[in-house]
PDB file of C-alpha atoms and ligand atoms in Angstrom:
ATOM      1  CA  MET V 112     100.073  48.334 143.749  1.00  0.00           C
ATOM      2  CA  ASP V 113      97.592  50.763 145.160  1.00  0.00           C
ATOM      3  CA  THR V 114      97.519  49.786 148.882  1.00  0.00           C
ATOM      4  CA  VAL V 115      94.349  51.811 149.966  1.00  0.00           C
ATOM      5  CA  ASP V 116      94.608  52.813 153.578  1.00  0.00           C
ATOM      6  CA  PRO V 117      91.024  54.136 154.559  1.00  0.00           C
ATOM      7  CA  THR V 118      92.188  55.020 158.140  1.00  0.00           C
ATOM      8  CA  THR V 119      95.012  57.614 157.440  1.00  0.00           C
ATOM      9  CA  PRO V 120      94.129  60.931 155.871  1.00  0.00           C
ATOM     10  CA  ASN V 121      95.685  60.838 152.597  1.00  0.00           C
ATOM     11  CA  VAL V 122      97.147  64.002 151.121  1.00  0.00           C
ATOM     12  CA  PRO V 123      95.943  63.734 147.512  1.00  0.00           C
ATOM     13  CA  ARG V 124      92.540  62.534 148.604  1.00  0.00           C
ATOM     14  CA  MET V 125      92.175  65.449 150.984  1.00  0.00           C
ATOM     15  CA  TYR V 126      93.076  67.932 148.246  1.00  0.00           C
ATOM     16  CA  ASP V 127      90.458  66.268 145.977  1.00  0.00           C
ATOM     17  CA  TYR V 128      87.810  66.855 148.709  1.00  0.00           C
ATOM     18  CA  LEU V 129      89.064  70.472 149.059  1.00  0.00           C
ATOM     19  CA  LEU V 130      88.470  70.985 145.387  1.00  0.00           C
ATOM     20  CA  GLY V 131      85.076  69.437 145.440  1.00  0.00           C
ATOM     21  CA  GLY V 132      86.091  66.053 144.127  1.00  0.00           C
ATOM     22  CA  LYS V 133      84.687  62.559 144.805  1.00  0.00           C
ATOM     23  CA  ASP V 134      87.865  60.482 145.162  1.00  0.00           C
ATOM     24  CA  ASN V 135      88.097  60.613 148.948  1.00  0.00           C
ATOM     25  CA  TYR V 136      87.087  58.720 152.074  1.00  0.00           C
ATOM     26  CA  ALA V 137      85.463  59.718 155.429  1.00  0.00           C
ATOM     27  CA  VAL V 138      88.912  59.924 157.066  1.00  0.00           C
ATOM     28  CA  ASP V 139      90.009  62.515 154.401  1.00  0.00           C
ATOM     29  CA  ARG V 140      86.922  64.583 154.649  1.00  0.00           C
ATOM     30  CA  GLU V 141      87.099  64.683 158.536  1.00  0.00           C
ATOM     31  CA  ALA V 142      90.662  65.826 158.410  1.00  0.00           C
ATOM     32  CA  VAL V 143      89.818  68.524 155.794  1.00  0.00           C
ATOM     33  CA  GLU V 144      86.951  69.665 157.962  1.00  0.00           C
ATOM     34  CA  GLU V 145      89.308  70.037 160.954  1.00  0.00           C
ATOM     35  CA  VAL V 146      91.739  72.068 158.605  1.00  0.00           C
ATOM     36  CA  VAL V 147      88.762  74.391 157.506  1.00  0.00           C
ATOM     37  CA  ARG V 148      87.772  74.923 161.121  1.00  0.00           C
ATOM     38  CA  HIS V 149      91.158  76.406 161.794  1.00  0.00           C
ATOM     39  CA  ALA V 150      91.638  78.156 158.386  1.00  0.00           C
ATOM     40  CA  PRO V 151      88.170  78.642 156.740  1.00  0.00           C
ATOM     41  CA  ASP V 152      89.732  80.062 153.524  1.00  0.00           C
ATOM     42  CA  THR V 153      91.500  76.747 152.667  1.00  0.00           C
ATOM     43  CA  PRO V 154      89.127  75.471 149.949  1.00  0.00           C
ATOM     44  CA  TYR V 155      89.176  78.934 148.411  1.00  0.00           C
ATOM     45  CA  LEU V 156      93.019  79.053 148.373  1.00  0.00           C
ATOM     46  CA  ALA V 157      93.031  75.473 146.847  1.00  0.00           C
ATOM     47  CA  ARG V 158      91.051  76.832 144.042  1.00  0.00           C
ATOM     48  CA  GLU V 159      93.292  79.923 143.680  1.00  0.00           C
ATOM     49  CA  ASN V 160      96.175  77.510 143.515  1.00  0.00           C
ATOM     50  CA  ARG V 161      94.562  75.690 140.502  1.00  0.00           C
ATOM     51  CA  ALA V 162      94.014  78.999 139.080  1.00  0.00           C
ATOM     52  CA  PHE V 163      97.575  79.815 139.383  1.00  0.00           C
ATOM     53  CA  LEU V 164      98.451  76.520 137.799  1.00  0.00           C
ATOM     54  CA  ARG V 165      96.133  77.423 134.730  1.00  0.00           C
ATOM     55  CA  ARG V 166      97.725  80.884 134.248  1.00  0.00           C
ATOM     56  CA  ALA V 167     101.280  79.511 134.687  1.00  0.00           C
ATOM     57  CA  VAL V 168     100.844  76.690 132.176  1.00  0.00           C
ATOM     58  CA  ARG V 169      99.400  79.053 129.677  1.00  0.00           C
ATOM     59  CA  PHE V 170     102.181  81.502 130.220  1.00  0.00           C
ATOM     60  CA  LEU V 171     104.760  78.589 129.892  1.00  0.00           C
ATOM     61  CA  ALA V 172     103.083  77.105 126.680  1.00  0.00           C
ATOM     62  CA  GLY V 173     102.883  80.821 125.300  1.00  0.00           C
ATOM     63  CA  SER V 174     106.561  81.097 125.946  1.00  0.00           C
ATOM     64  CA  GLY V 175     107.308  78.130 123.692  1.00  0.00           C
ATOM     65  CA  ILE V 176     107.588  75.329 126.365  1.00  0.00           C
ATOM     66  CA  ARG V 177     106.305  72.016 124.923  1.00  0.00           C
ATOM     67  CA  GLN V 178     107.387  69.644 127.737  1.00  0.00           C
ATOM     68  CA  PHE V 179     105.902  69.696 131.329  1.00  0.00           C
ATOM     69  CA  VAL V 180     106.897  67.618 134.313  1.00  0.00           C
ATOM     70  CA  ASP V 181     104.367  68.073 137.079  1.00  0.00           C
ATOM     71  CA  ILE V 182     105.848  66.811 140.314  1.00  0.00           C
ATOM     72  CA  GLY V 183     103.357  66.236 143.155  1.00  0.00           C
ATOM     73  CA  SER V 184     100.596  66.365 140.571  1.00  0.00           C
ATOM     74  CA  GLY V 185      97.769  65.099 142.818  1.00  0.00           C
ATOM     75  CA  LEU V 186      94.698  63.301 141.567  1.00  0.00           C
ATOM     76  CA  PRO V 187      93.335  64.328 138.176  1.00  0.00           C
ATOM     77  CA  THR V 188      90.899  67.124 138.566  1.00  0.00           C
ATOM     78  CA  GLN V 189      89.416  69.907 136.492  1.00  0.00           C
ATOM     79  CA  GLY V 190      92.021  71.768 134.462  1.00  0.00           C
ATOM     80  CA  ASN V 191      94.905  69.334 134.379  1.00  0.00           C
ATOM     81  CA  VAL V 192      98.138  70.453 132.986  1.00  0.00           C
ATOM     82  CA  HIS V 193      97.882  68.610 129.697  1.00  0.00           C
ATOM     83  CA  GLU V 194      94.436  70.016 129.085  1.00  0.00           C
ATOM     84  CA  ILE V 195      95.575  73.560 129.693  1.00  0.00           C
ATOM     85  CA  ALA V 196      98.835  73.038 127.611  1.00  0.00           C
ATOM     86  CA  HIS V 197      97.039  71.425 124.709  1.00  0.00           C
ATOM     87  CA  GLU V 198      94.757  74.462 124.395  1.00  0.00           C
ATOM     88  CA  VAL V 199      97.813  76.492 123.395  1.00  0.00           C
ATOM     89  CA  ALA V 200     100.137  73.657 122.001  1.00  0.00           C
ATOM     90  CA  PRO V 201      98.416  70.311 120.953  1.00  0.00           C
ATOM     91  CA  ASP V 202     101.777  68.749 120.677  1.00  0.00           C
ATOM     92  CA  ALA V 203     102.791  69.447 124.218  1.00  0.00           C
ATOM     93  CA  ARG V 204     104.048  66.446 126.215  1.00  0.00           C
ATOM     94  CA  VAL V 205     103.224  66.161 129.944  1.00  0.00           C
ATOM     95  CA  VAL V 206     104.436  63.809 132.610  1.00  0.00           C
ATOM     96  CA  TYR V 207     102.714  63.619 135.829  1.00  0.00           C
ATOM     97  CA  VAL V 208     104.698  62.453 138.842  1.00  0.00           C
ATOM     98  CA  ASP V 209     103.338  61.710 142.379  1.00  0.00           C
ATOM     99  CA  VAL V 210     104.542  59.661 145.295  1.00  0.00           C
ATOM    100  CA  GLU V 211     101.123  58.231 146.081  1.00  0.00           C
ATOM    101  CA  PRO V 212      99.970  55.169 144.213  1.00  0.00           C
ATOM    102  CA  VAL V 213      96.377  56.434 144.288  1.00  0.00           C
ATOM    103  CA  VAL V 214      97.342  59.122 141.718  1.00  0.00           C
ATOM    104  CA  LEU V 215      99.006  56.595 139.474  1.00  0.00           C
ATOM    105  CA  ALA V 216      95.779  54.349 139.430  1.00  0.00           C
ATOM    106  CA  HIS V 217      93.468  57.221 138.622  1.00  0.00           C
ATOM    107  CA  GLY V 218      95.792  58.904 136.155  1.00  0.00           C
ATOM    108  CA  ARG V 219      96.457  55.807 134.174  1.00  0.00           C
ATOM    109  CA  ALA V 220      92.604  55.247 133.673  1.00  0.00           C
ATOM    110  CA  LEU V 221      92.217  58.962 132.709  1.00  0.00           C
ATOM    111  CA  LEU V 222      95.055  59.091 130.275  1.00  0.00           C
ATOM    112  CA  ALA V 223      94.652  55.804 128.392  1.00  0.00           C
ATOM    113  CA  GLY V 224      94.808  56.706 124.775  1.00  0.00           C
ATOM    114  CA  THR V 225      96.649  59.952 125.219  1.00  0.00           C
ATOM    115  CA  PRO V 226     100.135  58.965 123.984  1.00  0.00           C
ATOM    116  CA  GLU V 227     101.820  62.398 124.627  1.00  0.00           C
ATOM    117  CA  VAL V 228     100.830  62.287 128.393  1.00  0.00           C
ATOM    118  CA  THR V 229     101.761  59.802 131.157  1.00  0.00           C
ATOM    119  CA  VAL V 230     101.879  59.498 134.829  1.00  0.00           C
ATOM    120  CA  ILE V 231     104.622  57.869 136.812  1.00  0.00           C
ATOM    121  CA  GLN V 232     105.021  57.122 140.549  1.00  0.00           C
ATOM    122  CA  GLY V 233     107.994  59.142 141.824  1.00  0.00           C
ATOM    123  CA  ASP V 234     109.239  60.618 145.013  1.00  0.00           C
ATOM    124  CA  ALA V 235     110.595  64.240 144.669  1.00  0.00           C
ATOM    125  CA  ARG V 236     113.095  63.321 147.273  1.00  0.00           C
ATOM    126  CA  ARG V 237     114.603  60.748 144.947  1.00  0.00           C
ATOM    127  CA  THR V 238     115.416  62.993 142.027  1.00  0.00           C
ATOM    128  CA  ASP V 239     117.623  60.505 140.281  1.00  0.00           C
ATOM    129  CA  ASP V 240     114.922  57.929 140.115  1.00  0.00           C
ATOM    130  CA  ILE V 241     112.492  60.531 138.501  1.00  0.00           C
ATOM    131  CA  LEU V 242     115.018  61.701 136.025  1.00  0.00           C
ATOM    132  CA  GLY V 243     115.968  58.106 135.181  1.00  0.00           C
ATOM    133  CA  ASP V 244     112.377  56.920 134.853  1.00  0.00           C
ATOM    134  CA  PRO V 245     111.893  55.062 131.478  1.00  0.00           C
ATOM    135  CA  GLY V 246     108.355  56.400 131.143  1.00  0.00           C
ATOM    136  CA  LEU V 247     109.401  60.011 131.602  1.00  0.00           C
ATOM    137  CA  ASN V 248     112.351  59.693 129.307  1.00  0.00           C
ATOM    138  CA  GLU V 249     109.998  58.355 126.554  1.00  0.00           C
ATOM    139  CA  LEU V 250     108.270  61.785 126.451  1.00  0.00           C
ATOM    140  CA  ILE V 251     110.774  64.377 127.919  1.00  0.00           C
ATOM    141  CA  ASP V 252     114.006  65.397 126.446  1.00  0.00           C
ATOM    142  CA  PHE V 253     116.071  67.244 129.117  1.00  0.00           C
ATOM    143  CA  ASP V 254     118.380  68.559 126.384  1.00  0.00           C
ATOM    144  CA  ARG V 255     115.501  70.850 125.431  1.00  0.00           C
ATOM    145  CA  PRO V 256     113.737  73.397 127.560  1.00  0.00           C
ATOM    146  CA  VAL V 257     111.213  71.890 130.004  1.00  0.00           C
ATOM    147  CA  ALA V 258     108.917  73.321 132.670  1.00  0.00           C
ATOM    148  CA  VAL V 259     109.081  71.514 136.034  1.00  0.00           C
ATOM    149  CA  LEU V 260     106.078  72.284 138.063  1.00  0.00           C
ATOM    150  CA  MET V 261     106.165  71.905 141.868  1.00  0.00           C
ATOM    151  CA  LEU V 262     102.845  73.344 143.048  1.00  0.00           C
ATOM    152  CA  ALA V 263     101.762  72.817 146.652  1.00  0.00           C
ATOM    153  CA  VAL V 264     104.275  69.931 147.086  1.00  0.00           C
ATOM    154  CA  LEU V 265     107.514  71.317 148.419  1.00  0.00           C
ATOM    155  CA  HIS V 266     105.835  72.191 151.752  1.00  0.00           C
ATOM    156  CA  PHE V 267     105.241  68.389 152.228  1.00  0.00           C
ATOM    157  CA  ILE V 268     109.073  67.937 152.219  1.00  0.00           C
ATOM    158  CA  GLY V 269     110.700  68.612 155.516  1.00  0.00           C
ATOM    159  CA  ASP V 270     114.013  70.440 156.053  1.00  0.00           C
ATOM    160  CA  GLU V 271     115.676  67.076 156.822  1.00  0.00           C
ATOM    161  CA  ASP V 272     115.014  66.123 153.104  1.00  0.00           C
ATOM    162  CA  ASP V 273     116.480  69.320 151.846  1.00  0.00           C
ATOM    163  CA  PRO V 274     113.902  70.843 149.409  1.00  0.00           C
ATOM    164  CA  HIS V 275     116.512  73.414 148.287  1.00  0.00           C
ATOM    165  CA  GLY V 276     118.850  70.554 147.284  1.00  0.00           C
ATOM    166  CA  ILE V 277     116.012  68.582 145.418  1.00  0.00           C
ATOM    167  CA  VAL V 278     115.277  71.721 143.202  1.00  0.00           C
ATOM    168  CA  ALA V 279     119.019  72.327 142.687  1.00  0.00           C
ATOM    169  CA  ARG V 280     119.432  68.718 141.489  1.00  0.00           C
ATOM    170  CA  LEU V 281     116.538  69.127 139.096  1.00  0.00           C
ATOM    171  CA  ARG V 282     117.908  72.468 137.867  1.00  0.00           C
ATOM    172  CA  SER V 283     121.236  70.717 136.991  1.00  0.00           C
ATOM    173  CA  ALA V 284     119.299  68.360 134.673  1.00  0.00           C
ATOM    174  CA  MET V 285     117.314  71.202 132.980  1.00  0.00           C
ATOM    175  CA  ALA V 286     118.361  72.828 129.713  1.00  0.00           C
ATOM    176  CA  PRO V 287     118.937  76.665 129.659  1.00  0.00           C
ATOM    177  CA  GLY V 288     115.568  78.271 128.879  1.00  0.00           C
ATOM    178  CA  SER V 289     113.763  75.802 131.016  1.00  0.00           C
ATOM    179  CA  TYR V 290     111.331  77.006 133.762  1.00  0.00           C
ATOM    180  CA  LEU V 291     110.399  76.157 137.313  1.00  0.00           C
ATOM    181  CA  ALA V 292     107.051  76.965 138.824  1.00  0.00           C
ATOM    182  CA  VAL V 293     106.468  76.678 142.574  1.00  0.00           C
ATOM    183  CA  SER V 294     103.599  77.472 144.984  1.00  0.00           C
ATOM    184  CA  HIS V 295     104.326  76.968 148.726  1.00  0.00           C
ATOM    185  CA  VAL V 296     102.304  77.694 151.926  1.00  0.00           C
ATOM    186  CA  THR V 297     103.664  80.171 154.390  1.00  0.00           C
ATOM    187  CA  ALA V 298     103.065  81.341 157.970  1.00  0.00           C
ATOM    188  CA  ASP V 299     104.201  84.854 157.045  1.00  0.00           C
ATOM    189  CA  PHE V 300     100.713  86.351 157.504  1.00  0.00           C
ATOM    190  CA  ASP V 301      99.674  84.115 160.495  1.00  0.00           C
ATOM    191  CA  ALA V 302      99.538  86.440 163.525  1.00  0.00           C
ATOM    192  CA  ASP V 303      96.520  84.470 164.834  1.00  0.00           C
ATOM    193  CA  ARG V 304      98.211  81.050 164.283  1.00  0.00           C
ATOM    194  CA  ARG V 305      95.232  79.744 162.302  1.00  0.00           C
ATOM    195  CA  VAL V 306      97.563  78.497 159.466  1.00  0.00           C
ATOM    196  CA  ARG V 307      99.829  76.832 161.894  1.00  0.00           C
ATOM    197  CA  ASP V 308      96.982  75.075 163.555  1.00  0.00           C
ATOM    198  CA  ALA V 309      95.507  74.051 160.190  1.00  0.00           C
ATOM    199  CA  GLY V 310      98.882  72.717 159.171  1.00  0.00           C
ATOM    200  CA  ALA V 311      99.152  70.704 162.404  1.00  0.00           C
ATOM    201  CA  VAL V 312      96.189  68.629 161.273  1.00  0.00           C
ATOM    202  CA  TYR V 313      98.512  67.119 158.624  1.00  0.00           C
ATOM    203  CA  GLU V 314     100.515  65.430 161.557  1.00  0.00           C
ATOM    204  CA  LYS V 315      98.145  62.575 161.217  1.00  0.00           C
ATOM    205  CA  ALA V 316      98.117  62.564 157.404  1.00  0.00           C
ATOM    206  CA  THR V 317     100.366  60.667 155.020  1.00  0.00           C
ATOM    207  CA  TYR V 318     102.651  63.694 154.673  1.00  0.00           C
ATOM    208  CA  GLN V 319     103.283  66.518 157.084  1.00  0.00           C
ATOM    209  CA  ILE V 320     103.451  70.313 156.278  1.00  0.00           C
ATOM    210  CA  THR V 321     106.494  72.573 156.781  1.00  0.00           C
ATOM    211  CA  LEU V 322     105.524  76.226 156.406  1.00  0.00           C
ATOM    212  CA  ARG V 323     108.339  78.351 155.069  1.00  0.00           C
ATOM    213  CA  SER V 324     108.986  82.153 154.971  1.00  0.00           C
ATOM    214  CA  ARG V 325     109.217  84.243 151.890  1.00  0.00           C
ATOM    215  CA  GLU V 326     113.043  84.221 152.186  1.00  0.00           C
ATOM    216  CA  GLN V 327     113.220  80.424 152.331  1.00  0.00           C
ATOM    217  CA  ILE V 328     110.747  80.092 149.411  1.00  0.00           C
ATOM    218  CA  THR V 329     112.681  82.705 147.303  1.00  0.00           C
ATOM    219  CA  ARG V 330     115.864  80.545 147.833  1.00  0.00           C
ATOM    220  CA  LEU V 331     114.269  77.629 146.139  1.00  0.00           C
ATOM    221  CA  PHE V 332     114.735  79.684 142.878  1.00  0.00           C
ATOM    222  CA  ASP V 333     118.378  79.956 143.284  1.00  0.00           C
ATOM    223  CA  GLY V 334     119.936  79.738 139.686  1.00  0.00           C
ATOM    224  CA  PHE V 335     116.746  80.778 138.184  1.00  0.00           C
ATOM    225  CA  ASP V 336     115.477  84.252 137.272  1.00  0.00           C
ATOM    226  CA  LEU V 337     111.854  84.902 138.580  1.00  0.00           C
ATOM    227  CA  VAL V 338     109.757  86.304 135.728  1.00  0.00           C
ATOM    228  CA  ASP V 339     107.530  89.354 136.446  1.00  0.00           C
ATOM    229  CA  PRO V 340     105.998  89.954 138.991  1.00  0.00           C
ATOM    230  CA  GLY V 341     108.477  87.799 140.931  1.00  0.00           C
ATOM    231  CA  LEU V 342     107.315  85.764 143.955  1.00  0.00           C
ATOM    232  CA  THR V 343     103.891  86.869 144.931  1.00  0.00           C
ATOM    233  CA  THR V 344     100.783  85.418 146.615  1.00  0.00           C
ATOM    234  CA  LEU V 345      98.620  83.094 144.413  1.00  0.00           C
ATOM    235  CA  SER V 346      96.008  85.492 143.057  1.00  0.00           C
ATOM    236  CA  MET V 347      98.651  88.332 142.472  1.00  0.00           C
ATOM    237  CA  TRP V 348     100.609  86.254 139.922  1.00  0.00           C
ATOM    238  CA  ARG V 349      99.660  87.720 136.520  1.00  0.00           C
ATOM    239  CA  PRO V 350      95.900  87.910 137.163  1.00  0.00           C
ATOM    240  CA  ASP V 351      93.715  87.478 133.998  1.00  0.00           C
ATOM    241  CA  PRO V 352      93.161  90.781 132.298  1.00  0.00           C
ATOM    242  CA  GLY V 353      89.888  92.367 133.558  1.00  0.00           C
ATOM    243  CA  SER V 354      89.577  90.004 136.490  1.00  0.00           C
ATOM    244  CA  THR V 355      88.980  91.402 139.991  1.00  0.00           C
ATOM    245  CA  ILE V 356      91.722  90.873 142.514  1.00  0.00           C
ATOM    246  CA  PRO V 357      90.079  89.254 145.669  1.00  0.00           C
ATOM    247  CA  PRO V 358      90.241  91.200 148.923  1.00  0.00           C
ATOM    248  CA  HIS V 359      93.459  90.636 151.059  1.00  0.00           C
ATOM    249  CA  ALA V 360      95.043  88.838 148.034  1.00  0.00           C
ATOM    250  CA  ASP V 361      98.373  90.066 149.029  1.00  0.00           C
ATOM    251  CA  ARG V 362      98.174  88.315 152.406  1.00  0.00           C
ATOM    252  CA  GLN V 363      97.162  84.957 151.151  1.00  0.00           C
ATOM    253  CA  TRP V 364      99.118  82.282 152.960  1.00  0.00           C
ATOM    254  CA  CYS V 365     100.593  80.631 149.808  1.00  0.00           C
ATOM    255  CA  TYR V 366     103.338  82.048 147.677  1.00  0.00           C
ATOM    256  CA  ALA V 367     103.581  81.488 143.946  1.00  0.00           C
ATOM    257  CA  GLY V 368     106.353  82.132 141.287  1.00  0.00           C
ATOM    258  CA  VAL V 369     107.587  81.105 138.004  1.00  0.00           C
ATOM    259  CA  ALA V 370     111.284  81.413 136.984  1.00  0.00           C
ATOM    260  CA  ARG V 371     113.575  80.706 134.036  1.00  0.00           C
ATOM    261  CA  LYS V 372     116.832  78.969 134.028  1.00  0.00           C
ATOM    262  CA  ASN V 373     119.586  80.877 132.464  1.00  0.00           C
ATOM    263  CA  GLY V 374     123.250  79.849 131.678  1.00  0.00           C
ATOM    264  CA  GLY V 375     124.448  76.303 131.233  1.00  0.00           C
ATOM    265  CA  ARG V 376     123.911  73.019 132.979  1.00  0.00           C
ATOM    266  CA  GLY V 377     124.984  72.645 136.691  1.00  0.00           C
TER     267      GLY V 377
HETATM  268  C1  SAM P 588      98.204  69.556 147.624  1.00  0.00           C
HETATM  269  S1  SAM P 588      98.506  68.299 146.425  1.00  0.00           S
HETATM  270  C2  SAM P 588      98.997  69.375 145.010  1.00  0.00           C
HETATM  271  C3  SAM P 588      98.504  68.916 143.706  1.00  0.00           C
HETATM  272  C4  SAM P 588      98.904  69.877 142.527  1.00  0.00           C
HETATM  273  N1  SAM P 588     100.297  69.927 142.354  1.00  0.00           N
HETATM  274  C5  SAM P 588      98.246  71.298 142.752  1.00  0.00           C
HETATM  275  O1  SAM P 588      98.992  72.219 143.126  1.00  0.00           O
HETATM  276  O2  SAM P 588      97.066  71.412 142.399  1.00  0.00           O
HETATM  277  C6  SAM P 588     100.118  67.737 146.936  1.00  0.00           C
HETATM  278  C7  SAM P 588     100.568  66.405 146.147  1.00  0.00           C
HETATM  279  O3  SAM P 588     101.963  66.229 146.386  1.00  0.00           O
HETATM  280  C8  SAM P 588     102.173  64.845 146.542  1.00  0.00           C
HETATM  281  N2  SAM P 588     103.465  64.641 147.296  1.00  0.00           N
HETATM  282  C9  SAM P 588     103.631  64.816 148.568  1.00  0.00           C
HETATM  283  N3  SAM P 588     104.946  64.479 148.847  1.00  0.00           N
HETATM  284  C10 SAM P 588     105.680  64.139 147.661  1.00  0.00           C
HETATM  285  C11 SAM P 588     106.927  63.680 147.293  1.00  0.00           C
HETATM  286  N4  SAM P 588     107.857  63.526 148.193  1.00  0.00           N
HETATM  287  N5  SAM P 588     107.083  63.389 145.894  1.00  0.00           N
HETATM  288  C12 SAM P 588     106.017  63.407 145.065  1.00  0.00           C
HETATM  289  N6  SAM P 588     104.867  63.953 145.366  1.00  0.00           N
HETATM  290  C13 SAM P 588     104.497  64.155 146.632  1.00  0.00           C
HETATM  291  C14 SAM P 588     101.025  64.362 147.255  1.00  0.00           C
HETATM  292  O4  SAM P 588     100.803  62.937 147.166  1.00  0.00           O
HETATM  293  C15 SAM P 588      99.799  65.221 146.692  1.00  0.00           C
HETATM  294  O5  SAM P 588      99.325  64.545 145.615  1.00  0.00           O
END
């Protein structure tokens, strides 16, 4: 059941507002405005994150991937994974997973009549529940290559919940030739503390932010081989041919990478 709490800033609704959406409340907008006062480039980076998602999904579909599991998918917005994947591969299957009931409610409404796509409620910290979900297993065959997308979600998982262990458990279930895509915020370029101050606003939101270093984020890909150009900032990951790289793109406070699983299970 969707228990709407209009008094606590809600992470997917805040992100919806950052992206210019309408599925948000005053409490979400006020929190985002506080974030933006600290880090004015936040809405721009949210859009760059969606642009990375688009390029990554095109790359994955172009590499032959026909199954996508998007964990921490957020509210449906423009350029959802299934829309991008279907431009390349109309038969691609997509499962959206999010811990927040509001995502399930909106996703179900949007996806009615699209049998190759579904949305399930799931908590990344409970990988066994996600992997065992009947709705997911109707569409996804883990014996075949799959792309697991974890964009802008692992920084909502604290060290106490072991994000590296979560990714390792998912990796064990993935067939060789599968891919992992991650984006994750960092304080690596935060000499003036604006990113840390913006991140602190999430103390009052449904999920808090843990900023991680390049080294910590690189370790999320243990057991995978990063595809070129490796772990970069969002805009530096395979920019569209002919596009202009924005100024300071190599110092954006969000890393991005896509990696392929080689070898066997485990
Ligand atoms: C900033 S949004 C990112 C949406 C989308 N992945 C993107 O990058 O455009 C983060 C999403 O992660 C979800 N989330 C946070 N913690 C989660 C968890 N433990 N399991 C699943 N989803 C989670 C939030 O509910 C939210 O919808």
